[in-house]
Structures are given as C-alpha cells and as structure tokens.
Amino acid sequence: MKNFLPIYDDFNRAKKSMVEENVNVAGLESVLKNVDSLLSEYGVTPINALGEIFDPNLHEAVSIVEDPTLDDGTITKEIRKGYISQNRVIRPTIVEISKKSNLDKSKSE
C-alpha cells in the first residue's frame, strides 16, 4: 500500500490543478472516491495534521514559519499527506510548523 500512495498523491495534485484551471474534474473525483473507499477497506486512514501540535511520531517538519499568534509547533501547512494503518504510521505527514518569533519571546521574559 505504501508504494501506491505517491500515485494517489499525483491524482490529488492533478485534481487540484484542474480545479484551479476550471476544468471539469467529475471523472477524476469519481476515481479518487473509489480509491478512498479502497484505502478505507484496507484500514488506511489519513493523518489530519493541520492545526495540530507537531508530533515526531506522525509528522516530519520541513519548514518553520514565525507566527506570534500560534503556539510553538502548531502545524500551519500540510505539504504531503501522511497515513496510518492499524495504529502504525505508513507514511508521516510532511508539514510546516509555527514558531513564535524570538522578539516576542524576549518581550515576555
């Protein structure tokens, strides 16, 4: 199943691109719905990371953005979806996380 996920990612990127270009995506949506059902039948579920606190067991951080309104380690963007099956991570979610600026930290000290 892990080897299939990059292909699934490609389908989702194609759909996003088609939507942005106002192309009819009904056929692709049907295929993706069937794939979602297949993944579910095999017990594969996506890791919903956006807005959650970074967990190295589930996520892989590749960038940091300063945001004084968020707690350190809040996931601000999912770059690549991760998946779990039977409580095991098949693939971690690649994410961008927040960090309070150093200036804000020094003001509070």
JSON list of C-alpha atoms in Angstrom, two decimals:
[
{"chain": "A", "resi": 1, "resn": "MET", "atom": "CA", "xyz": [0.00, 0.00, 0.00]},
{"chain": "A", "resi": 2, "resn": "LYS", "atom": "CA", "xyz": [2.89, 2.37, 0.80]},
{"chain": "A", "resi": 3, "resn": "ASN", "atom": "CA", "xyz": [4.10, 2.16, -2.81]},
{"chain": "A", "resi": 4, "resn": "PHE", "atom": "CA", "xyz": [0.67, 3.21, -4.04]},
{"chain": "A", "resi": 5, "resn": "LEU", "atom": "CA", "xyz": [0.49, 6.44, -2.01]},
{"chain": "A", "resi": 6, "resn": "PRO", "atom": "CA", "xyz": [2.72, 8.54, -4.34]},
{"chain": "A", "resi": 7, "resn": "ILE", "atom": "CA", "xyz": [0.38, 7.68, -7.23]},
{"chain": "A", "resi": 8, "resn": "TYR", "atom": "CA", "xyz": [-2.59, 8.69, -5.08]},
{"chain": "A", "resi": 9, "resn": "ASP", "atom": "CA", "xyz": [-0.79, 11.98, -4.33]},
{"chain": "A", "resi": 10, "resn": "ASP", "atom": "CA", "xyz": [-0.35, 12.56, -8.07]},
{"chain": "A", "resi": 11, "resn": "PHE", "atom": "CA", "xyz": [-4.09, 12.09, -8.65]},
{"chain": "A", "resi": 12, "resn": "ASN", "atom": "CA", "xyz": [-4.88, 14.60, -5.90]},
{"chain": "A", "resi": 13, "resn": "ARG", "atom": "CA", "xyz": [-2.39, 17.14, -7.29]},
{"chain": "A", "resi": 14, "resn": "ALA", "atom": "CA", "xyz": [-3.90, 16.70, -10.76]},
{"chain": "A", "resi": 15, "resn": "LYS", "atom": "CA", "xyz": [-7.37, 17.32, -9.35]},
{"chain": "A", "resi": 16, "resn": "LYS", "atom": "CA", "xyz": [-6.22, 20.46, -7.54]},
{"chain": "A", "resi": 17, "resn": "SER", "atom": "CA", "xyz": [-4.57, 21.77, -10.70]},
{"chain": "A", "resi": 18, "resn": "MET", "atom": "CA", "xyz": [-7.66, 21.03, -12.77]},
{"chain": "A", "resi": 19, "resn": "VAL", "atom": "CA", "xyz": [-9.92, 22.81, -10.27]},
{"chain": "A", "resi": 20, "resn": "GLU", "atom": "CA", "xyz": [-7.62, 25.86, -10.32]},
{"chain": "A", "resi": 21, "resn": "GLU", "atom": "CA", "xyz": [-7.87, 25.91, -14.12]},
{"chain": "A", "resi": 22, "resn": "ASN", "atom": "CA", "xyz": [-11.67, 25.49, -14.05]},
{"chain": "A", "resi": 23, "resn": "VAL", "atom": "CA", "xyz": [-11.50, 22.10, -15.78]},
{"chain": "A", "resi": 24, "resn": "ASN", "atom": "CA", "xyz": [-14.29, 19.57, -15.21]},
{"chain": "A", "resi": 25, "resn": "VAL", "atom": "CA", "xyz": [-12.99, 17.11, -12.62]},
{"chain": "A", "resi": 26, "resn": "ALA", "atom": "CA", "xyz": [-16.05, 14.86, -12.27]},
{"chain": "A", "resi": 27, "resn": "GLY", "atom": "CA", "xyz": [-14.31, 11.79, -13.72]},
{"chain": "A", "resi": 28, "resn": "LEU", "atom": "CA", "xyz": [-11.22, 12.24, -11.58]},
{"chain": "A", "resi": 29, "resn": "GLU", "atom": "CA", "xyz": [-13.34, 12.83, -8.48]},
{"chain": "A", "resi": 30, "resn": "SER", "atom": "CA", "xyz": [-15.08, 9.51, -9.14]},
{"chain": "A", "resi": 31, "resn": "VAL", "atom": "CA", "xyz": [-11.74, 7.70, -9.38]},
{"chain": "A", "resi": 32, "resn": "LEU", "atom": "CA", "xyz": [-10.49, 9.36, -6.18]},
{"chain": "A", "resi": 33, "resn": "LYS", "atom": "CA", "xyz": [-13.70, 8.42, -4.36]},
{"chain": "A", "resi": 34, "resn": "ASN", "atom": "CA", "xyz": [-13.15, 4.77, -5.33]},
{"chain": "A", "resi": 35, "resn": "VAL", "atom": "CA", "xyz": [-9.52, 4.94, -4.19]},
{"chain": "A", "resi": 36, "resn": "ASP", "atom": "CA", "xyz": [-10.61, 6.50, -0.88]},
{"chain": "A", "resi": 37, "resn": "SER", "atom": "CA", "xyz": [-13.01, 3.57, -0.39]},
{"chain": "A", "resi": 38, "resn": "LEU", "atom": "CA", "xyz": [-10.28, 1.07, -1.21]},
{"chain": "A", "resi": 39, "resn": "LEU", "atom": "CA", "xyz": [-7.86, 2.67, 1.26]},
{"chain": "A", "resi": 40, "resn": "SER", "atom": "CA", "xyz": [-10.57, 2.63, 3.91]},
{"chain": "A", "resi": 41, "resn": "GLU", "atom": "CA", "xyz": [-11.26, -1.08, 3.28]},
{"chain": "A", "resi": 42, "resn": "TYR", "atom": "CA", "xyz": [-7.58, -1.78, 3.93]},
{"chain": "A", "resi": 43, "resn": "GLY", "atom": "CA", "xyz": [-7.70, 0.25, 7.14]},
{"chain": "A", "resi": 44, "resn": "VAL", "atom": "CA", "xyz": [-5.59, 3.09, 5.75]},
{"chain": "A", "resi": 45, "resn": "THR", "atom": "CA", "xyz": [-6.62, 6.48, 7.10]},
{"chain": "A", "resi": 46, "resn": "PRO", "atom": "CA", "xyz": [-5.12, 9.93, 6.52]},
{"chain": "A", "resi": 47, "resn": "ILE", "atom": "CA", "xyz": [-3.34, 11.76, 9.32]},
{"chain": "A", "resi": 48, "resn": "ASN", "atom": "CA", "xyz": [-5.16, 15.06, 9.80]},
{"chain": "A", "resi": 49, "resn": "ALA", "atom": "CA", "xyz": [-2.39, 17.40, 10.89]},
{"chain": "A", "resi": 50, "resn": "LEU", "atom": "CA", "xyz": [-3.44, 20.96, 10.09]},
{"chain": "A", "resi": 51, "resn": "GLY", "atom": "CA", "xyz": [-3.81, 22.98, 13.30]},
{"chain": "A", "resi": 52, "resn": "GLU", "atom": "CA", "xyz": [-2.47, 20.16, 15.47]},
{"chain": "A", "resi": 53, "resn": "ILE", "atom": "CA", "xyz": [0.73, 20.29, 17.53]},
{"chain": "A", "resi": 54, "resn": "PHE", "atom": "CA", "xyz": [3.74, 18.69, 15.86]},
{"chain": "A", "resi": 55, "resn": "ASP", "atom": "CA", "xyz": [4.28, 15.04, 16.86]},
{"chain": "A", "resi": 56, "resn": "PRO", "atom": "CA", "xyz": [7.52, 13.48, 15.57]},
{"chain": "A", "resi": 57, "resn": "ASN", "atom": "CA", "xyz": [5.79, 10.08, 15.57]},
{"chain": "A", "resi": 58, "resn": "LEU", "atom": "CA", "xyz": [3.26, 11.30, 12.98]},
{"chain": "A", "resi": 59, "resn": "HIS", "atom": "CA", "xyz": [4.85, 14.29, 11.28]},
{"chain": "A", "resi": 60, "resn": "GLU", "atom": "CA", "xyz": [8.03, 15.37, 9.55]},
{"chain": "A", "resi": 61, "resn": "ALA", "atom": "CA", "xyz": [8.68, 19.13, 9.72]},
{"chain": "A", "resi": 62, "resn": "VAL", "atom": "CA", "xyz": [10.46, 20.60, 6.71]},
{"chain": "A", "resi": 63, "resn": "SER", "atom": "CA", "xyz": [9.88, 24.30, 7.30]},
{"chain": "A", "resi": 64, "resn": "ILE", "atom": "CA", "xyz": [9.16, 26.76, 10.09]},
{"chain": "A", "resi": 65, "resn": "VAL", "atom": "CA", "xyz": [7.15, 29.96, 9.88]},
{"chain": "A", "resi": 66, "resn": "GLU", "atom": "CA", "xyz": [7.14, 32.64, 12.57]},
{"chain": "A", "resi": 67, "resn": "ASP", "atom": "CA", "xyz": [3.66, 33.37, 13.89]},
{"chain": "A", "resi": 68, "resn": "PRO", "atom": "CA", "xyz": [3.23, 35.09, 17.26]},
{"chain": "A", "resi": 69, "resn": "THR", "atom": "CA", "xyz": [-0.47, 34.12, 17.37]},
{"chain": "A", "resi": 70, "resn": "LEU", "atom": "CA", "xyz": [0.18, 30.36, 17.43]},
{"chain": "A", "resi": 71, "resn": "ASP", "atom": "CA", "xyz": [1.81, 28.06, 19.95]},
{"chain": "A", "resi": 72, "resn": "ASP", "atom": "CA", "xyz": [5.25, 26.75, 19.02]},
{"chain": "A", "resi": 73, "resn": "GLY", "atom": "CA", "xyz": [4.96, 23.61, 16.93]},
{"chain": "A", "resi": 74, "resn": "THR", "atom": "CA", "xyz": [1.46, 24.25, 15.58]},
{"chain": "A", "resi": 75, "resn": "ILE", "atom": "CA", "xyz": [1.14, 22.74, 12.12]},
{"chain": "A", "resi": 76, "resn": "THR", "atom": "CA", "xyz": [0.36, 25.55, 9.68]},
{"chain": "A", "resi": 77, "resn": "LYS", "atom": "CA", "xyz": [0.53, 23.64, 6.41]},
{"chain": "A", "resi": 78, "resn": "GLU", "atom": "CA", "xyz": [0.39, 20.05, 5.18]},
{"chain": "A", "resi": 79, "resn": "ILE", "atom": "CA", "xyz": [2.88, 19.63, 2.36]},
{"chain": "A", "resi": 80, "resn": "ARG", "atom": "CA", "xyz": [2.31, 15.90, 1.85]},
{"chain": "A", "resi": 81, "resn": "LYS", "atom": "CA", "xyz": [-0.45, 13.87, 3.45]},
{"chain": "A", "resi": 82, "resn": "GLY", "atom": "CA", "xyz": [0.54, 11.09, 5.82]},
{"chain": "A", "resi": 83, "resn": "TYR", "atom": "CA", "xyz": [-1.30, 7.83, 6.52]},
{"chain": "A", "resi": 84, "resn": "ILE", "atom": "CA", "xyz": [-1.86, 5.35, 9.35]},
{"chain": "A", "resi": 85, "resn": "SER", "atom": "CA", "xyz": [-2.93, 1.71, 9.19]},
{"chain": "A", "resi": 86, "resn": "GLN", "atom": "CA", "xyz": [-3.67, -0.39, 12.26]},
{"chain": "A", "resi": 87, "resn": "ASN", "atom": "CA", "xyz": [-2.12, 2.25, 14.55]},
{"chain": "A", "resi": 88, "resn": "ARG", "atom": "CA", "xyz": [1.12, 2.19, 12.53]},
{"chain": "A", "resi": 89, "resn": "VAL", "atom": "CA", "xyz": [2.38, 5.13, 10.53]},
{"chain": "A", "resi": 90, "resn": "ILE", "atom": "CA", "xyz": [2.68, 4.08, 6.90]},
{"chain": "A", "resi": 91, "resn": "ARG", "atom": "CA", "xyz": [4.00, 7.48, 5.92]},
{"chain": "A", "resi": 92, "resn": "PRO", "atom": "CA", "xyz": [4.40, 10.59, 8.11]},
{"chain": "A", "resi": 93, "resn": "THR", "atom": "CA", "xyz": [2.75, 13.85, 7.11]},
{"chain": "A", "resi": 94, "resn": "ILE", "atom": "CA", "xyz": [5.28, 16.38, 5.84]},
{"chain": "A", "resi": 95, "resn": "VAL", "atom": "CA", "xyz": [4.43, 19.70, 7.47]},
{"chain": "A", "resi": 96, "resn": "GLU", "atom": "CA", "xyz": [5.31, 23.32, 8.08]},
{"chain": "A", "resi": 97, "resn": "ILE", "atom": "CA", "xyz": [5.19, 24.34, 11.75]},
{"chain": "A", "resi": 98, "resn": "SER", "atom": "CA", "xyz": [4.92, 27.63, 13.62]},
{"chain": "A", "resi": 99, "resn": "LYS", "atom": "CA", "xyz": [7.41, 29.27, 15.92]},
{"chain": "A", "resi": 100, "resn": "LYS", "atom": "CA", "xyz": [6.85, 32.38, 17.98]},
{"chain": "A", "resi": 101, "resn": "SER", "atom": "CA", "xyz": [9.38, 34.99, 16.96]},
{"chain": "A", "resi": 102, "resn": "ASN", "atom": "CA", "xyz": [12.42, 35.47, 19.17]},
{"chain": "A", "resi": 103, "resn": "LEU", "atom": "CA", "xyz": [11.42, 39.12, 19.58]},
{"chain": "A", "resi": 104, "resn": "ASP", "atom": "CA", "xyz": [8.07, 38.11, 21.10]},
{"chain": "A", "resi": 105, "resn": "LYS", "atom": "CA", "xyz": [9.73, 35.67, 23.50]},
{"chain": "A", "resi": 106, "resn": "SER", "atom": "CA", "xyz": [12.20, 38.28, 24.77]},
{"chain": "A", "resi": 107, "resn": "LYS", "atom": "CA", "xyz": [9.34, 40.75, 25.42]},
{"chain": "A", "resi": 108, "resn": "SER", "atom": "CA", "xyz": [7.56, 38.24, 27.65]},
{"chain": "A", "resi": 109, "resn": "GLU", "atom": "CA", "xyz": [10.65, 37.45, 29.70]}
]
